[in-house]
């Protein structure tokens, strides 16, 4: 029970290596969904990550992020788009972390990492698909 949200239930979080292991089990149909049958199961956050190996030089990657930011600014209504420097290079962020949809794109090792966090009511769009 959490008095802050007036909610009673069980919270299960899969992060990092645990999420990878759970995903492997899902792909192999090794999850017994019947254990959730007597519970009202809901999804409150879903993260999608995609890693793409690339041939970007640092200059061309920065140009890619600048062009991506420009494209997002002209095709969406979001006001929260930032291109920030980090110790490992630039990060393109779209929306705030508290928003229902939050995107990040950055260089990681020898590729590009694309991340999407889906939260709040937006999870309903993937909830039924995932639980089928």
Coordinates of N, CA and C in Angstrom, one line a residue:
X1 N 0.8 -1.2 0.0 CA 0.0 0.0 0.0 C 0.9 1.2 0.0
X2 N 0.6 2.2 -0.8 CA 1.3 3.4 -0.9 C 0.3 4.6 -0.7
X3 N 0.4 5.2 0.5 CA -0.5 6.2 0.8 C -0.4 7.5 -0.1
X4 N 0.8 7.7 -0.6 CA 1.0 8.8 -1.5 C 0.0 8.7 -2.8
X5 N -0.2 7.5 -3.2 CA -1.0 7.3 -4.4 C -2.3 6.6 -4.2
X6 N -2.6 6.3 -2.9 CA -3.8 5.5 -2.5 C -3.9 4.3 -3.4
X7 N -2.9 3.5 -3.5 CA -2.8 2.4 -4.3 C -2.3 1.2 -3.5
X8 N -2.9 0.0 -3.8 CA -2.6 -1.2 -3.1 C -2.2 -2.2 -4.2
X9 N -1.1 -2.9 -4.0 CA -0.7 -3.9 -5.0 C 0.7 -4.2 -4.9
X10 N 1.2 -4.9 -6.0 CA 2.5 -5.4 -6.0 C 3.2 -4.7 -7.2
X11 N 4.4 -4.2 -7.0 CA 5.1 -3.5 -8.0 C 6.3 -4.3 -8.4
X12 N 6.4 -4.6 -9.7 CA 7.5 -5.4 -10.2 C 8.3 -4.5 -11.2
X13 N 9.6 -4.4 -11.0 CA 10.5 -3.6 -11.8 C 11.5 -4.5 -12.4
X14 N 11.7 -4.4 -13.7 CA 12.8 -5.1 -14.4 C 13.7 -4.0 -15.0
X15 N 14.9 -3.9 -14.5 CA 15.8 -2.9 -15.1 C 17.2 -3.6 -15.4
X16 N 17.9 -3.0 -16.3 CA 19.2 -3.5 -16.7 C 19.2 -4.9 -17.1
X17 N 20.1 -5.7 -16.5 CA 20.3 -7.1 -16.9 C 19.0 -7.9 -16.6
X18 N 18.3 -7.5 -15.5 CA 17.0 -8.2 -15.2 C 16.0 -8.0 -16.4
X19 N 15.9 -6.9 -16.9 CA 15.1 -6.6 -18.1 C 15.5 -7.4 -19.3
X20 N 16.8 -7.5 -19.5 CA 17.3 -8.3 -20.6 C 16.9 -9.8 -20.5
X21 N 17.0 -10.3 -19.2 CA 16.7 -11.7 -19.0 C 15.2 -11.9 -19.1
X22 N 14.4 -11.0 -18.6 CA 12.9 -11.1 -18.8 C 12.5 -11.1 -20.2
X23 N 13.2 -10.2 -21.0 CA 12.9 -10.1 -22.4 C 13.2 -11.5 -23.1
X24 N 14.4 -12.1 -22.8 CA 14.7 -13.4 -23.4 C 13.7 -14.4 -23.0
X25 N 13.2 -14.4 -21.8 CA 12.2 -15.4 -21.4 C 10.9 -15.1 -22.2
X26 N 10.5 -13.9 -22.4 CA 9.3 -13.5 -23.2 C 9.4 -14.1 -24.6
X27 N 10.6 -13.8 -25.2 CA 10.8 -14.3 -26.6 C 10.7 -15.8 -26.7
X28 N 11.1 -16.5 -25.7 CA 11.0 -18.0 -25.7 C 9.7 -18.5 -25.2
X29 N 8.7 -17.6 -24.9 CA 7.4 -18.0 -24.4 C 7.6 -18.8 -23.1
X30 N 8.5 -18.4 -22.2 CA 8.7 -19.0 -21.0 C 8.1 -18.3 -19.8
X31 N 7.3 -17.3 -20.0 CA 6.6 -16.6 -18.9 C 5.2 -17.2 -18.7
X32 N 4.9 -17.6 -17.5 CA 3.6 -18.2 -17.2 C 2.7 -17.0 -16.8
X33 N 1.9 -16.5 -17.8 CA 1.1 -15.3 -17.5 C -0.1 -15.7 -16.6
X34 N -0.4 -17.0 -16.4 CA -1.5 -17.4 -15.5 C -1.2 -16.9 -14.0
X35 N 0.0 -16.7 -13.7 CA 0.3 -16.3 -12.3 C -0.3 -14.9 -12.0
X36 N -0.6 -14.1 -13.1 CA -1.2 -12.8 -13.0 C -2.7 -12.8 -13.1
X37 N -3.3 -14.0 -13.4 CA -4.7 -14.1 -13.7 C -5.6 -13.4 -12.6
X38 N -5.3 -13.6 -11.4 CA -6.1 -13.1 -10.3 C -5.8 -11.7 -9.9
X39 N -4.9 -11.0 -10.6 CA -4.5 -9.6 -10.3 C -4.9 -8.7 -11.5
X40 N -5.1 -7.5 -11.1 CA -5.3 -6.5 -12.2 C -3.9 -5.9 -12.5
X41 N -3.4 -6.4 -13.7 CA -2.1 -6.1 -14.1 C -2.1 -4.8 -14.9
X42 N -1.2 -3.9 -14.7 CA -1.1 -2.7 -15.5 C 0.3 -2.3 -15.7
X43 N 0.6 -1.7 -16.8 CA 1.9 -1.3 -17.2 C 2.0 0.2 -16.9
X44 N 3.1 0.6 -16.1 CA 3.2 2.0 -15.8 C 4.4 2.7 -16.5
X45 N 5.3 1.9 -17.0 CA 6.4 2.5 -17.8 C 7.0 1.4 -18.7
X46 N 7.4 1.8 -19.9 CA 7.9 0.9 -20.8 C 9.0 1.6 -21.6
X47 N 10.2 1.1 -21.6 CA 11.4 1.7 -22.2 C 11.8 0.9 -23.5
X48 N 12.0 1.6 -24.6 CA 12.5 1.0 -25.8 C 13.9 1.5 -26.0
X49 N 14.8 0.6 -26.3 CA 16.2 1.0 -26.6 C 16.6 0.3 -27.9
X50 N 17.3 1.1 -28.7 CA 17.8 0.5 -30.0 C 19.2 1.0 -30.1
X51 N 20.1 0.1 -30.4 CA 21.5 0.4 -30.6 C 21.8 0.1 -32.0
X52 N 22.4 1.1 -32.7 CA 22.8 0.9 -34.1 C 24.3 1.2 -34.3
X53 N 25.0 0.2 -34.7 CA 26.5 0.4 -35.0 C 26.5 1.4 -36.2
X54 N 27.6 2.2 -36.2 CA 27.6 3.2 -37.2 C 29.1 3.4 -37.7
X55 N 29.1 4.3 -38.7 CA 30.4 4.7 -39.2 C 30.6 6.2 -39.1
X56 N 29.8 6.8 -38.1 CA 29.9 8.3 -37.9 C 31.2 8.7 -37.4
X57 N 31.7 9.8 -38.0 CA 32.8 10.5 -37.3 C 32.1 11.4 -36.3
X58 N 32.9 12.0 -35.4 CA 32.2 12.8 -34.4 C 31.5 14.0 -35.0
X59 N 32.2 14.6 -36.1 CA 31.6 15.7 -36.8 C 30.3 15.3 -37.4
X60 N 30.3 14.2 -38.1 CA 29.0 13.8 -38.8 C 27.9 13.4 -37.9
X61 N 28.3 12.9 -36.7 CA 27.3 12.6 -35.7 C 26.6 13.8 -35.2
X62 N 27.5 14.8 -34.9 CA 27.0 16.1 -34.4 C 26.0 16.7 -35.4
X63 N 26.4 16.6 -36.7 CA 25.5 17.2 -37.8 C 24.2 16.4 -37.8
X64 N 24.3 15.1 -37.6 CA 23.1 14.2 -37.6 C 22.1 14.7 -36.5
X65 N 22.7 15.0 -35.3 CA 21.9 15.4 -34.2 C 21.3 16.8 -34.4
X66 N 22.1 17.7 -35.0 CA 21.5 19.0 -35.4 C 20.4 18.9 -36.4
X67 N 20.6 18.1 -37.4 CA 19.5 17.9 -38.4 C 18.3 17.3 -37.8
X68 N 18.5 16.3 -36.9 CA 17.4 15.6 -36.2 C 16.6 16.6 -35.4
X69 N 17.3 17.5 -34.6 CA 16.6 18.5 -33.8 C 15.8 19.4 -34.7
X70 N 16.4 19.8 -35.8 CA 15.7 20.7 -36.7 C 14.4 20.1 -37.2
X71 N 14.5 18.8 -37.6 CA 13.4 18.1 -38.1 C 12.3 17.9 -37.1
X72 N 12.6 17.7 -35.8 CA 11.7 17.5 -34.7 C 11.0 18.9 -34.5
X73 N 11.8 19.9 -34.5 CA 11.2 21.3 -34.2 C 10.2 21.7 -35.3
X74 N 10.4 21.3 -36.5 CA 9.5 21.7 -37.6 C 8.3 20.7 -37.7
X75 N 8.4 19.5 -37.1 CA 7.3 18.5 -37.3 C 6.5 18.2 -36.1
X76 N 6.8 18.8 -34.9 CA 6.1 18.6 -33.7 C 5.8 19.9 -33.0
X77 N 4.9 19.8 -32.0 CA 4.6 20.9 -31.2 C 5.4 21.0 -29.9
X78 N 6.3 20.0 -29.6 CA 7.0 20.0 -28.4 C 8.0 21.2 -28.3
X79 N 8.0 21.8 -27.1 CA 8.9 23.0 -26.9 C 10.2 22.5 -26.2
X80 N 10.2 21.3 -25.7 CA 11.4 20.9 -24.9 C 12.3 20.0 -25.7
X81 N 13.1 20.6 -26.5 CA 14.1 19.9 -27.3 C 15.5 20.5 -27.0
X82 N 16.4 19.6 -26.6 CA 17.7 20.2 -26.2 C 18.8 19.3 -26.8
X83 N 19.9 20.0 -27.1 CA 21.1 19.3 -27.5 C 22.2 19.7 -26.5
X84 N 22.6 18.7 -25.7 CA 23.5 19.0 -24.6 C 24.8 18.3 -24.8
X85 N 25.8 18.9 -24.2 CA 27.2 18.3 -24.2 C 27.3 17.4 -22.9
X86 N 27.9 16.2 -23.1 CA 28.1 15.4 -22.0 C 29.6 14.9 -22.1
X87 N 30.2 14.3 -21.1 CA 31.6 13.9 -21.2 C 31.8 12.9 -22.4
X88 N 30.8 12.2 -22.8 CA 31.0 11.3 -23.9 C 30.5 11.8 -25.3
X89 N 30.1 13.1 -25.3 CA 29.6 13.7 -26.6 C 28.3 14.4 -26.4
X90 N 27.6 14.6 -27.5 CA 26.3 15.3 -27.4 C 25.2 14.3 -27.2
X91 N 24.1 14.8 -26.6 CA 22.9 14.1 -26.4 C 21.7 14.9 -26.8
X92 N 20.9 14.4 -27.7 CA 19.7 15.0 -28.1 C 18.5 14.5 -27.2
X93 N 17.8 15.4 -26.5 CA 16.7 15.1 -25.7 C 15.5 15.8 -26.2
X94 N 14.4 15.0 -26.2 CA 13.1 15.5 -26.6 C 12.1 15.3 -25.5
X95 N 11.5 16.3 -25.0 CA 10.6 16.3 -23.8 C 11.4 16.2 -22.5
X96 N 10.7 16.4 -21.5 CA 11.3 16.3 -20.1 C 11.1 14.8 -19.6
X97 N 11.9 14.4 -18.7 CA 11.8 13.1 -18.1 C 10.5 12.8 -17.5
X98 N 9.8 13.9 -17.0 CA 8.5 13.7 -16.4 C 7.4 13.5 -17.4
X99 N 7.6 13.8 -18.7 CA 6.6 13.7 -19.7 C 6.3 12.2 -20.0
X100 N 5.1 12.0 -20.6 CA 4.6 10.7 -20.9 C 5.5 10.0 -22.0
X101 N 6.1 10.8 -22.8 CA 7.1 10.4 -23.9 C 8.3 11.2 -23.7
X102 N 9.4 10.5 -23.6 CA 10.7 11.1 -23.4 C 11.7 10.4 -24.3
X103 N 12.4 11.1 -25.2 CA 13.4 10.5 -26.1 C 14.8 11.0 -25.9
X104 N 15.7 10.1 -26.2 CA 17.2 10.5 -26.1 C 17.9 9.8 -27.2
X105 N 18.8 10.5 -27.8 CA 19.7 9.9 -28.8 C 21.1 10.4 -28.5
X106 N 22.1 9.4 -28.5 CA 23.4 9.8 -28.1 C 24.4 8.7 -28.7
X107 N 25.7 9.0 -28.8 CA 26.7 8.1 -29.2 C 27.1 7.2 -28.0
X108 N 27.2 5.9 -28.3 CA 27.6 5.0 -27.2 C 28.5 4.0 -27.8
X109 N 29.7 3.9 -27.3 CA 30.7 3.0 -27.8 C 30.9 3.3 -29.3
X110 N 30.7 2.3 -30.2 CA 30.9 2.5 -31.6 C 29.5 2.5 -32.3
X111 N 28.6 3.2 -31.7 CA 27.3 3.3 -32.4 C 26.4 4.4 -31.8
X112 N 25.1 4.3 -32.1 CA 24.2 5.3 -31.7 C 23.1 4.6 -30.9
X113 N 22.8 5.2 -29.7 CA 21.8 4.6 -28.8 C 20.5 5.5 -29.0
X114 N 19.4 4.9 -29.3 CA 18.1 5.6 -29.3 C 17.3 5.0 -28.2
X115 N 16.7 5.9 -27.4 CA 15.9 5.5 -26.2 C 14.6 6.2 -26.2
X116 N 13.5 5.5 -25.9 CA 12.2 6.1 -25.7 C 11.6 5.5 -24.4
X117 N 11.2 6.5 -23.5 CA 10.5 6.1 -22.3 C 9.0 6.4 -22.5
X118 N 8.2 5.4 -22.3 CA 6.7 5.6 -22.4 C 6.2 5.5 -21.0
X119 N 5.4 6.5 -20.5 CA 4.9 6.5 -19.2 C 3.5 7.0 -19.2
X120 N 2.9 6.9 -18.0 CA 1.5 7.4 -17.7 C 0.5 6.8 -18.7
X121 N -0.4 7.6 -19.1 CA -1.5 7.0 -20.0 C -1.0 6.5 -21.3
X122 N 0.2 7.0 -21.8 CA 0.7 6.5 -23.1 C 1.0 5.0 -23.1
X123 N 1.2 4.4 -21.9 CA 1.5 3.0 -21.8 C 0.3 2.2 -22.3
X124 N -0.9 2.7 -22.3 CA -2.1 2.0 -22.7 C -2.0 1.6 -24.2
X125 N -1.2 2.4 -25.0 CA -1.1 2.0 -26.4 C -0.3 0.8 -26.6
X126 N 0.6 0.4 -25.7 CA 1.4 -0.8 -25.8 C 1.0 -1.9 -24.9
X127 N 0.2 -1.6 -23.9 CA -0.2 -2.5 -22.8 C -0.9 -3.8 -23.4
X128 N -2.0 -3.6 -24.2 CA -2.7 -4.7 -24.7 C -1.9 -5.6 -25.7
X129 N -1.0 -4.9 -26.5 CA -0.1 -5.6 -27.4 C 0.8 -6.5 -26.6
X130 N 1.4 -6.0 -25.5 CA 2.4 -6.7 -24.8 C 1.8 -7.9 -24.0
X131 N 0.6 -7.7 -23.5 CA -0.1 -8.7 -22.7 C -0.8 -9.8 -23.6
X132 N -0.9 -9.6 -24.9 CA -1.4 -10.6 -25.7 C -0.4 -11.6 -26.0

